[in-house]
Amino acid sequence: MVLAAFRRLLASLGLAAREAEPDLLDPEELTRWYTSLTPEERMAVSRELAPRVRRPQAVRDPATLPAVAVGRLVFEQDGPQGPLPLHHLKIELWDRDPGSPDDYLGEGFTDSEGRFEIRYDPADAGMGDLPDLELRFFEPQHTFRKDGRVVESWRRIGSERGPDDHGGLFYDFGTLRLPYWEYDPAAPLARLLVTEEGTPPTAYAPGRSMAMLKAVAPIELVKRQHLLRVRLGHAPSLAEVQADYPESTTMRLERQSPGSTRSDAYFGERLLNGMFSTILDRDPEVSGDPHAFRLYFPWNAYEQDGIHCLPDVDVRLRLVEGRLMPMRIILGLREMGAKAAHSPVTRQTFTPSDGAQWEAAKRMARVSATLDTELGNHLGQCHLNVEQYAIAAHRNLRRNPLRWLLMPHLREVVLINHSASSFLVGPHGYITRASALTERGVETRLQHLLGSYDWRGFAPAAPVCEGHRYGHAAQLFWRLLGEHIDAFFAEHGSAVEAHWLEVRRLSDELVAHSVPAFVCRYLRARIAGKDAPWFVRSERMNLDEKAADPAPKAISPVTQTDVPQPGELEALKQLCRYVIYFATFRHAWANNLQWEDAGEVLYSCLGLRWGKEGILVGEDDAEVAPAPDRATEMLWISWMLSKTNYGFIVANEESDVHPRLAELLRSHAANFAAWGLDIGTVSSRINI
């Protein structure tokens, strides 16, 4: 009986009807129960109940069905040539029946131009009922079984109502605009459009919310108490602020061995292996010396607030008995209060023989490296860089099996970036308030950074010494990613080529929405088109190509044809490797070490203030250090970032990552551990 089936279905959904006779349910009660369900539960009821309501029918050839619905799906926003087709999207046609289960009529997919045609039998709407037409749109989802086989499913993303009581055999829905993974036309970078009252077209995995609550709950009250005391005019001291948080790594090391974290050796070790880990160029002034290195942070190129001091920082280092030691720090200092980009600077050089001023210069260099890490290695190269690939992939990959490879690593980055748009940057963001950079300075820096990132030719730089644990771990992770991607293409390469149109459109959108390539005046003069063996090129874009005038786009195309040309399949594999690397390993290294390297306010922070005695003063000068409200926010953020973790590659909680990658990494866990990385802590995507 239909009603008994309905009862069983309610029970399977966890919705128990009141006790009644086994097969009795009056129409009013049936209507009441059905209308109380969510849209997803109604769809489940309709799908399960429809075959039991109708008489069994023989499988029918859709071409023989008497009625047809047609139309075209396009994105909400047009491209330069007009409407952009929403290709290969699944569409179902339904008969709406308010108060009772809807009737499924048929389904189809949009073609390459977004057009669809769904044939159906109006009689499927029920005896004496003319169909009330409705289109429902679905995007593909997947999980992997333990043997690597894919299980596909569908997620409803929208609907469009057609006519009521449609008695004809043909209906044209016309051109329908679907607001689906749209680019923000007002953003200078490739960002997802999320309206003020809207929500992103995706959601966090349920376990991530629990991980966030578990990490933040113990320190949330601490931060609130500090901020309340500041507002009431009884601000805590920096020592009080620090003591109220868990003991940081540097404070623990100082307790065990005073002075150890302020030593030259520790300074160099953290530049090699801490969250600051970045590219180390050879020192161009010591030509041919394989042991001399340089780090340079050009902050004078950006507008500053005049309150904080953020000079250009030029650090010269040398490998001494396997340890990276700072030998010289050159600071390009503005006048106090100077705000304009490219303000006049006075250069001062400091060496270990300068005593207290050397220690102050190292502190300034640590602050500079921290800010560069947060804006560059973390927010820029991982979060915002990966977002542009995520938007293009979600807009274009549906039939191509490339979706199975990439989507697990792109699924949540737009969500966390949407939060960061106001939380970290913008007029009231923490970076804007806590560092010397103004909102405009932050925006310009991020545009310059995104203008220097390209997938083509990228490979992690070689380790500079045996103790360069980050460099060794990066090399191994990159190699294993290559093996994983090669195996995937060996299995699915022919299907990837068969659906190359989606790759073409992904590539076109990546290029179209990337910023112009940025090559500063120094690099144009010293590197582009020249032999510069001291300059590490493997992690940088091709300066000879990108320094052209007018500037090309930062991201290089994979293809410009609908059929792969020689070498383009390898180019696509390189793009995949690049994206997964930054969404996983590179982000994990910069993010997970936040508390280790940014868990003590006096050791490192995002900005030091001009004090009465200038800027090169001791750590005990509270006028130079961050204010208590900035300090507690910094410690809260550092703890939250490094302690909120969910969605690991090895754990594969959502079963969306191919198990081969987890096994590859697990088989080399001991190697990673020797270099200081617990491979089980590397997330499969950026969600914090």
XYZ file of C-alpha atoms in Angstrom:
688
model
C 0.000 0.000 0.000
C 1.147 3.559 -0.740
C 0.496 4.760 2.792
C 2.472 1.926 4.332
C 5.327 2.720 1.990
C 5.071 6.339 3.034
C 5.276 5.328 6.709
C 8.360 3.201 6.046
C 9.992 6.060 4.191
C 9.251 8.491 6.996
C 10.867 6.066 9.427
C 13.965 5.762 7.214
C 14.210 9.551 7.258
C 13.881 9.644 11.022
C 10.393 11.174 10.794
C 7.968 8.951 12.678
C 4.267 9.551 12.065
C 1.871 9.186 15.004
C 0.724 5.684 15.749
C -2.340 4.689 13.739
C -3.736 1.640 12.061
C -1.055 0.087 9.842
C -2.331 1.194 6.442
C -4.599 4.101 7.326
C -3.603 7.717 6.861
C -6.256 10.205 5.825
C -5.468 12.740 3.050
C -5.290 15.677 5.461
C -2.732 13.883 7.634
C -0.748 12.856 4.568
C -0.681 16.473 3.411
C 0.343 17.730 6.834
C 3.231 15.303 7.141
C 4.468 15.940 3.614
C 4.419 19.734 3.918
C 6.398 19.510 7.157
C 9.365 17.974 5.348
C 12.378 19.908 4.099
C 12.840 20.205 0.304
C 15.539 17.507 0.431
C 13.236 15.151 2.364
C 10.369 15.833 -0.058
C 12.641 14.945 -2.954
C 13.595 11.698 -1.208
C 9.932 10.908 -0.658
C 9.097 11.641 -4.292
C 11.941 9.541 -5.621
C 11.138 6.548 -3.400
C 7.384 6.710 -3.571
C 6.821 7.381 -7.244
C 7.582 3.834 -8.473
C 5.177 2.405 -5.886
C 2.367 4.779 -6.825
C 2.512 4.099 -10.547
C 1.991 0.846 -12.304
C 5.290 -0.711 -13.372
C 6.225 0.484 -16.853
C 8.558 -1.022 -19.370
C 11.768 0.854 -20.009
C 10.977 3.437 -22.628
C 13.158 5.024 -25.270
C 13.150 8.768 -24.478
C 12.849 9.470 -28.198
C 9.389 7.897 -28.181
C 8.045 10.077 -25.353
C 5.449 12.544 -26.615
C 6.445 15.809 -24.888
C 9.658 17.824 -24.750
C 11.023 20.688 -22.658
C 13.966 22.705 -23.983
C 16.022 25.703 -22.942
C 19.503 27.001 -22.293
C 21.496 27.565 -19.095
C 24.095 30.323 -18.882
C 26.028 31.932 -16.059
C 24.501 34.996 -14.411
C 27.348 37.225 -15.591
C 28.325 37.543 -19.229
C 31.826 37.165 -20.573
C 33.530 39.508 -23.068
C 31.702 37.821 -25.959
C 28.288 37.615 -24.298
C 26.523 34.860 -22.307
C 28.732 32.048 -20.979
C 27.168 28.586 -21.337
C 26.783 26.376 -18.288
C 27.921 23.171 -19.909
C 27.337 19.560 -18.813
C 25.061 20.390 -15.883
C 22.499 17.767 -14.878
C 18.852 18.864 -15.111
C 15.747 17.045 -13.923
C 12.188 17.862 -14.962
C 9.512 17.483 -12.294
C 5.756 17.934 -11.882
C 5.088 20.015 -8.777
C 2.272 18.680 -6.602
C 1.821 21.003 -3.585
C 0.817 19.012 -0.536
C 1.768 15.644 -1.986
C 4.873 14.022 -3.470
C 6.150 15.619 -6.664
C 6.365 13.519 -9.812
C 9.648 12.914 -11.608
C 9.234 13.367 -15.391
C 12.711 13.060 -16.908
C 16.280 14.306 -16.964
C 19.129 15.369 -19.203
C 22.343 17.352 -19.381
C 23.209 20.671 -20.929
C 25.454 20.441 -23.964
C 28.621 22.426 -24.600
C 26.553 25.543 -25.295
C 24.322 25.111 -22.252
C 21.293 23.886 -24.240
C 19.122 21.042 -23.019
C 16.230 18.912 -24.238
C 14.250 16.658 -21.903
C 11.589 14.340 -23.305
C 8.820 13.188 -20.975
C 5.346 11.670 -20.799
C 2.736 14.105 -19.375
C 0.805 11.067 -18.088
C 3.574 10.589 -15.479
C 2.101 13.586 -13.677
C -0.779 11.347 -12.593
C -4.245 10.501 -13.814
C -6.218 13.649 -14.627
C -3.316 15.931 -13.644
C -1.634 18.324 -16.068
C 2.014 18.796 -15.090
C 3.199 21.902 -13.259
C 6.699 22.013 -14.749
C 9.829 22.642 -12.707
C 13.504 22.277 -13.567
C 15.975 21.199 -10.910
C 19.722 21.633 -11.334
C 22.424 19.350 -9.928
C 26.209 19.398 -9.682
C 28.291 16.214 -9.379
C 29.895 15.037 -6.140
C 32.105 12.022 -5.565
C 33.696 9.772 -3.007
C 36.310 7.058 -3.396
C 36.023 3.490 -2.237
C 39.035 1.902 -0.600
C 39.964 0.244 -3.885
C 40.052 3.607 -5.668
C 36.756 3.250 -7.505
C 34.665 6.391 -7.766
C 31.125 6.676 -6.398
C 29.224 9.551 -7.987
C 26.316 11.452 -6.436
C 24.418 14.635 -7.178
C 23.837 17.797 -5.153
C 20.897 20.041 -5.940
C 22.002 23.644 -6.536
C 18.871 25.387 -7.782
C 15.564 25.218 -9.587
C 13.389 27.126 -12.060
C 9.602 27.071 -12.126
C 7.780 26.641 -15.398
C 4.078 26.888 -16.193
C 1.250 25.377 -14.116
C -1.133 22.872 -15.720
C 0.907 22.701 -18.904
C -1.192 20.815 -21.444
C 1.033 21.161 -24.507
C 3.662 18.789 -25.788
C 6.398 21.413 -26.094
C 7.716 24.042 -23.747
C 10.721 26.337 -24.147
C 12.134 27.604 -20.862
C 14.252 30.062 -22.839
C 17.659 31.233 -21.676
C 17.990 30.842 -17.912
C 20.691 32.674 -15.970
C 22.013 30.684 -13.034
C 24.169 32.555 -10.457
C 26.752 29.802 -10.111
C 30.324 30.341 -8.823
C 30.391 33.881 -10.166
C 33.480 36.090 -10.152
C 33.313 39.273 -8.098
C 33.482 42.032 -10.746
C 34.559 44.615 -8.136
C 37.538 42.637 -6.799
C 41.006 43.337 -8.261
C 41.895 39.638 -7.783
C 40.001 36.534 -8.935
C 37.542 36.261 -6.045
C 34.187 34.556 -5.631
C 31.150 36.841 -5.610
C 29.240 36.536 -2.336
C 26.545 39.170 -1.911
C 26.080 40.925 1.410
C 23.057 38.844 2.367
C 24.103 35.752 0.434
C 26.099 32.622 1.159
C 28.848 30.881 -0.825
C 27.771 28.014 -3.140
C 29.465 25.433 -0.931
C 29.762 24.546 2.748
C 32.317 23.260 5.244
C 32.361 19.588 6.076
C 30.497 19.034 9.368
C 33.600 17.918 11.250
C 35.410 21.167 10.540
C 32.985 23.190 12.681
C 33.631 20.889 15.613
C 37.387 21.206 15.117
C 37.125 25.003 15.149
C 35.022 25.021 18.323
C 37.386 22.615 20.062
C 40.427 24.731 19.193
C 39.016 28.169 19.940
C 36.755 27.583 22.953
C 39.592 27.452 25.545
C 41.012 30.846 24.484
C 37.920 32.747 23.363
C 37.066 33.930 26.885
C 40.680 34.970 27.441
C 40.614 37.287 24.446
C 37.208 38.728 25.358
C 38.354 39.512 28.909
C 41.445 41.304 27.606
C 39.463 43.388 25.106
C 36.906 44.294 27.770
C 39.646 45.495 30.115
C 41.065 47.646 27.302
C 37.651 49.222 26.658
C 37.171 49.890 30.392
C 40.524 51.670 30.593
C 42.303 48.953 32.603
C 44.360 47.335 29.862
C 46.453 44.320 30.885
C 50.195 44.443 30.467
C 51.808 42.445 27.668
C 53.170 40.056 30.275
C 49.641 39.479 31.591
C 48.289 38.969 28.090
C 50.979 36.435 27.292
C 50.595 34.564 30.580
C 46.862 34.047 30.056
C 47.480 32.003 26.882
C 49.069 28.548 26.679
C 52.841 28.569 26.834
C 54.313 29.221 23.391
C 57.251 27.337 21.907
C 59.678 30.245 22.202
C 58.684 30.914 25.815
C 59.151 27.253 26.708
C 62.593 27.265 25.091
C 63.483 30.494 26.906
C 62.425 28.967 30.211
C 64.627 25.957 29.545
C 67.564 27.905 28.101
C 67.392 31.716 28.481
C 68.472 33.592 25.381
C 68.277 30.575 23.064
C 65.449 31.877 20.855
C 67.124 35.270 20.435
C 70.418 33.777 19.285
C 71.803 34.151 15.772
C 71.650 30.385 15.279
C 67.942 30.227 16.155
C 67.258 33.202 13.869
C 68.792 31.367 10.913
C 67.207 28.020 11.793
C 63.696 29.506 11.726
C 64.343 31.130 8.349
C 65.249 27.664 7.103
C 62.607 25.558 8.823
C 60.041 27.725 10.584
C 56.820 29.159 9.261
C 59.036 31.789 7.586
C 60.565 29.144 5.282
C 60.871 30.698 1.864
C 63.155 30.991 -1.135
C 66.782 31.726 -0.258
C 68.663 33.406 -3.104
C 72.455 33.445 -3.185
C 74.037 36.713 -2.171
C 74.514 38.643 -5.459
C 77.373 40.644 -3.927
C 79.405 37.510 -3.200
C 79.481 36.004 -6.669
C 80.114 32.292 -6.834
C 80.050 31.692 -3.078
C 77.659 28.748 -2.507
C 77.455 29.476 1.230
C 76.272 33.108 1.101
C 72.523 33.887 0.953
C 70.159 36.829 0.910
C 66.566 37.640 1.911
C 65.025 40.949 0.884
C 61.663 42.464 1.885
C 60.834 45.655 -0.090
C 58.247 47.324 2.178
C 59.011 50.912 1.193
C 57.186 50.269 -2.097
C 53.843 50.411 -0.239
C 51.755 52.997 1.553
C 52.142 52.846 5.348
C 50.234 54.289 8.302
C 53.072 56.346 9.774
C 52.436 54.812 13.210
C 54.211 51.500 12.723
C 57.750 51.219 11.418
C 58.256 48.839 8.489
C 61.571 49.436 6.731
C 63.015 47.642 3.781
C 64.871 44.666 5.227
C 67.921 43.171 3.534
C 69.366 40.153 5.387
C 72.698 38.590 4.416
C 73.347 35.089 5.736
C 76.030 32.435 5.554
C 76.217 28.697 6.102
C 78.675 28.063 8.911
C 79.285 24.407 9.781
C 75.859 23.471 8.444
C 73.996 26.268 10.218
C 72.529 29.362 8.553
C 73.862 32.403 10.418
C 72.917 36.086 9.887
C 75.976 38.167 9.051
C 74.516 41.551 8.175
C 71.098 43.292 8.261
C 70.496 46.449 6.227
C 67.403 48.469 7.146
C 65.969 51.128 4.816
C 64.277 53.380 7.382
C 61.770 56.108 6.553
C 61.405 59.241 8.624
C 58.973 58.797 11.509
C 55.418 59.439 10.301
C 56.188 59.051 6.568
C 53.240 57.386 4.812
C 53.654 57.571 1.040
C 54.929 54.664 -1.013
C 58.558 55.099 -2.098
C 59.295 57.625 0.661
C 62.940 58.667 1.108
C 64.859 56.186 3.268
C 68.086 56.117 5.189
C 69.968 52.841 5.023
C 71.656 51.537 8.157
C 73.765 48.399 8.393
C 74.024 46.222 11.494
C 76.309 43.281 12.286
C 76.689 40.973 15.312
C 79.312 43.316 16.724
C 76.673 46.026 17.247
C 75.316 44.399 20.413
C 71.891 45.692 21.444
C 71.228 47.344 18.092
C 71.975 44.043 16.343
C 69.380 42.344 18.523
C 66.875 45.101 17.682
C 67.650 44.731 13.959
C 67.062 40.966 14.171
C 63.734 41.623 15.857
C 62.792 44.005 13.042
C 63.791 41.321 10.520
C 61.640 38.720 12.347
C 58.647 41.062 12.228
C 59.267 41.673 8.542
C 59.493 37.926 7.868
C 56.283 37.317 9.843
C 54.326 39.888 7.849
C 55.788 38.602 4.585
C 54.799 35.054 5.550
C 51.229 36.007 6.418
C 50.682 38.079 3.259
C 52.881 36.045 0.929
C 53.505 32.386 1.776
C 50.168 32.009 3.570
C 47.389 34.368 2.410
C 48.729 35.177 -1.037
C 50.452 32.079 -2.391
C 48.138 29.571 -0.740
C 44.712 31.042 0.050
C 44.154 33.595 -2.715
C 46.260 31.805 -5.293
C 44.367 28.539 -4.842
C 40.988 30.324 -4.845
C 41.400 31.374 -8.460
C 41.910 27.740 -9.453
C 38.972 26.666 -7.277
C 36.528 29.061 -8.946
C 37.590 28.076 -12.452
C 37.441 24.359 -11.601
C 33.961 24.515 -10.061
C 32.655 26.496 -13.014
C 34.009 24.124 -15.643
C 34.815 20.583 -14.450
C 31.842 18.209 -14.493
C 32.350 15.396 -17.012
C 36.131 15.503 -16.987
C 37.611 13.058 -14.428
C 40.059 15.821 -13.571
C 37.316 16.795 -11.131
C 38.034 13.684 -9.036
C 41.693 14.663 -8.789
C 41.354 18.372 -8.007
C 38.076 18.987 -6.193
C 39.058 17.419 -2.839
C 41.815 20.034 -2.619
C 39.661 22.984 -3.726
C 36.428 22.383 -1.863
C 36.553 24.877 1.044
C 39.139 27.530 0.233
C 36.572 30.108 -0.937
C 34.770 29.824 2.402
C 37.772 30.620 4.574
C 38.883 33.332 2.135
C 35.447 34.945 2.337
C 35.912 35.198 6.101
C 39.446 36.548 5.700
C 38.209 39.342 3.420
C 37.018 41.278 6.467
C 38.717 39.441 9.331
C 42.334 39.802 8.156
C 42.340 42.458 5.408
C 40.084 45.343 4.434
C 39.704 48.597 6.404
C 39.165 46.847 9.742
C 41.117 43.622 9.169
C 43.711 42.529 11.677
C 46.646 42.851 9.267
C 45.582 46.402 8.403
C 45.297 47.371 12.076
C 48.330 45.531 13.422
C 50.913 46.217 10.701
C 52.324 49.347 9.090
C 50.533 48.693 5.805
C 47.353 50.637 5.117
C 44.369 49.036 3.416
C 45.706 50.308 0.087
C 49.186 49.052 0.942
C 47.857 45.562 1.698
C 45.801 45.511 -1.518
C 48.760 46.614 -3.623
C 51.075 44.073 -2.011
C 48.590 41.239 -2.645
C 48.165 42.297 -6.282
C 51.932 42.288 -6.739
C 52.193 38.867 -5.102
C 49.396 37.320 -7.195
C 51.044 38.890 -10.221
C 54.164 36.830 -9.539
C 52.583 33.345 -9.252
C 52.348 30.923 -12.152
C 52.040 27.147 -12.317
C 54.251 26.802 -15.396
C 57.771 25.634 -14.585
C 57.296 25.598 -10.813
C 59.262 23.169 -8.656
C 60.345 23.517 -5.013
C 63.835 24.925 -4.628
C 66.557 22.475 -3.678
C 67.599 22.331 -0.001
C 70.552 24.579 0.785
C 72.053 22.248 3.394
C 71.462 18.974 5.239
C 69.672 20.807 8.034
C 67.196 22.418 5.638
C 64.350 20.164 6.779
C 61.667 22.179 5.017
C 63.534 21.940 1.714
C 63.944 18.157 1.993
C 60.285 17.634 2.951
C 59.117 19.854 0.072
C 61.173 17.870 -2.435
C 59.767 14.541 -1.246
C 56.175 15.760 -1.163
C 56.528 17.196 -4.688
C 57.933 13.889 -5.958
C 55.116 11.860 -4.413
C 52.530 14.215 -5.885
C 54.107 13.580 -9.273
C 53.759 9.817 -8.820
C 50.142 10.200 -7.704
C 49.221 12.406 -10.660
C 51.055 10.216 -13.181
C 49.099 7.194 -11.906
C 45.822 9.103 -12.129
C 46.469 10.151 -15.719
C 47.553 6.627 -16.642
C 44.107 5.481 -15.524
C 41.975 8.399 -16.693
C 44.089 10.230 -19.264
C 41.998 9.181 -22.250
C 38.819 10.465 -20.569
C 40.598 13.696 -19.670
C 41.431 14.157 -23.348
C 37.906 13.197 -24.438
C 36.501 16.050 -22.342
C 39.211 18.545 -23.209
C 36.639 21.290 -23.809
C 36.278 21.618 -20.048
C 40.070 21.948 -19.678
C 40.087 24.613 -22.401
C 37.419 26.627 -20.629
C 39.110 26.218 -17.253
C 42.373 27.461 -18.755
C 40.670 30.378 -20.506
C 39.034 31.533 -17.275
C 42.209 31.189 -15.221
C 44.088 33.413 -17.652
C 41.253 35.901 -18.160
C 40.740 36.490 -14.437
C 44.363 36.476 -13.277
C 46.079 39.787 -12.623
C 48.772 41.153 -14.952
C 52.214 39.748 -14.298
C 54.229 41.905 -11.909
C 57.983 42.237 -12.279
C 59.521 44.998 -10.162
C 62.130 47.432 -11.472
C 64.963 45.636 -9.681
C 64.134 42.256 -11.233
C 63.657 43.821 -14.665
C 67.103 45.389 -14.436
C 68.990 42.527 -12.802
C 67.250 39.272 -13.819
C 64.934 39.420 -16.828
C 66.821 38.325 -19.934
C 70.115 38.119 -18.048
C 72.331 35.452 -16.569
C 71.909 35.583 -12.788
C 73.038 32.259 -11.281
C 72.450 33.581 -7.740
C 68.698 33.955 -8.395
C 66.531 30.870 -7.674
C 64.238 30.515 -10.691
C 62.531 27.182 -10.000
C 59.806 28.645 -7.762
C 59.368 31.845 -9.768
C 57.503 32.581 -12.959
C 59.456 32.975 -16.182
C 60.710 36.543 -15.829
C 62.023 36.673 -19.387
C 58.470 36.049 -20.614
C 56.477 37.920 -17.973
C 58.579 41.116 -18.096
C 57.189 41.895 -21.559
C 55.430 45.184 -22.206
C 52.459 45.307 -22.026
C 52.449 42.851 -19.151
C 50.938 39.446 -19.964
C 48.655 37.710 -17.504
C 50.375 36.140 -14.500
C 48.876 32.678 -15.110
C 49.956 30.896 -18.273
C 47.398 29.000 -20.389
C 47.385 25.215 -20.419
C 45.741 25.067 -23.822
C 43.999 27.298 -26.328
C 42.268 24.598 -28.348
C 39.374 22.186 -27.783
C 41.663 19.229 -28.600
C 44.919 18.703 -26.698
C 48.058 19.574 -28.608
C 51.485 17.924 -28.090
C 52.799 18.650 -24.604
C 49.542 19.991 -23.225
C 48.643 16.877 -21.260
C 51.963 17.213 -19.435
C 51.222 20.900 -18.885
C 47.886 19.971 -17.319
C 49.605 17.479 -15.020
C 52.004 20.245 -13.936
C 49.099 22.575 -13.158
C 47.421 19.892 -11.037
C 50.631 19.197 -9.168
C 51.134 22.900 -8.478
C 47.591 23.456 -7.184
C 47.579 20.398 -4.919
C 51.034 21.271 -3.552
C 49.941 24.730 -2.396
C 46.557 23.534 -1.133
C 48.212 20.861 0.999
C 51.904 20.803 1.908
C 52.820 24.465 1.448
C 49.775 25.706 3.320
C 50.270 23.184 6.117
C 53.865 24.260 6.673
C 53.064 27.980 6.847
C 49.847 27.538 8.819
C 50.595 24.780 11.303
C 53.716 26.509 12.643
C 51.896 29.734 13.539
C 51.935 29.085 17.279
C 55.530 27.927 17.165
C 56.820 31.101 15.493
C 54.104 33.677 16.254
C 53.017 32.616 19.736
C 55.049 35.186 21.668
C 54.302 38.869 21.119
C 57.750 40.161 22.051
C 59.509 37.596 19.857
C 57.547 38.311 16.708
C 54.439 40.170 15.553
C 53.079 41.914 12.462
C 54.194 45.411 13.354
C 56.374 47.482 15.711
C 55.454 51.082 16.542
C 57.624 54.167 16.519
C 58.569 54.935 20.141
C 59.990 57.994 21.890
C 63.421 56.422 21.630
C 62.966 55.450 17.986
C 62.522 51.872 16.804
C 65.828 50.114 17.510
C 65.190 49.557 21.211
C 64.993 46.582 23.552
C 62.038 44.252 23.939
C 61.176 45.859 27.264
C 60.052 49.105 25.563
C 56.251 48.752 25.612
C 55.796 51.810 23.380
C 57.335 49.928 20.461
C 55.633 46.580 21.048
C 52.022 45.925 19.977
C 49.289 47.382 22.171
C 47.539 44.886 24.485
C 44.403 44.609 22.300
C 46.512 43.861 19.205
C 48.610 41.425 21.228
C 45.697 39.334 22.457
C 44.195 39.244 18.965
C 47.522 38.076 17.566
C 47.845 35.242 20.063
C 44.216 34.214 19.533
C 44.731 34.106 15.757
C 48.033 32.222 15.956
C 46.519 29.585 18.237
C 43.339 29.273 16.172
C 45.216 28.857 12.890
C 47.655 26.210 14.075
C 45.240 24.266 16.278
C 42.138 24.109 14.017
C 42.673 21.123 11.770
C 40.217 18.941 9.899
C 40.178 17.244 6.522
C 43.550 15.490 6.535
C 44.897 13.677 3.482
C 45.893 10.560 5.401
C 42.689 10.393 7.490
C 40.582 11.179 4.398
C 37.531 11.857 6.594
C 35.260 12.688 3.637
C 36.586 9.816 1.443
C 36.998 12.302 -1.412
C 40.770 11.942 -1.887
C 42.013 9.004 -3.928
C 43.362 6.498 -1.361
C 46.552 6.144 -3.392
C 47.760 9.571 -2.269
C 47.201 8.721 1.382
C 49.104 5.458 0.982
C 52.006 7.160 -0.777
C 52.368 9.686 2.008
C 51.875 7.115 4.754
C 54.601 4.921 3.270
C 57.078 7.808 3.674
C 55.885 8.963 7.108
C 59.238 8.164 8.712
C 61.114 10.328 6.200
C 58.782 13.261 6.789
C 59.033 12.794 10.545
C 62.829 12.973 10.336
C 62.393 16.411 8.765
C 59.979 17.586 11.433
C 56.676 16.968 9.647
C 53.941 14.684 10.941
C 52.378 13.751 7.618
C 49.104 13.077 9.381
C 48.744 16.827 10.056
C 48.720 17.864 6.386
C 45.193 18.832 5.343
C 43.780 17.918 1.972
C 42.455 21.445 1.416
C 42.652 24.983 2.772
C 39.865 25.435 5.304
C 41.573 27.506 7.992
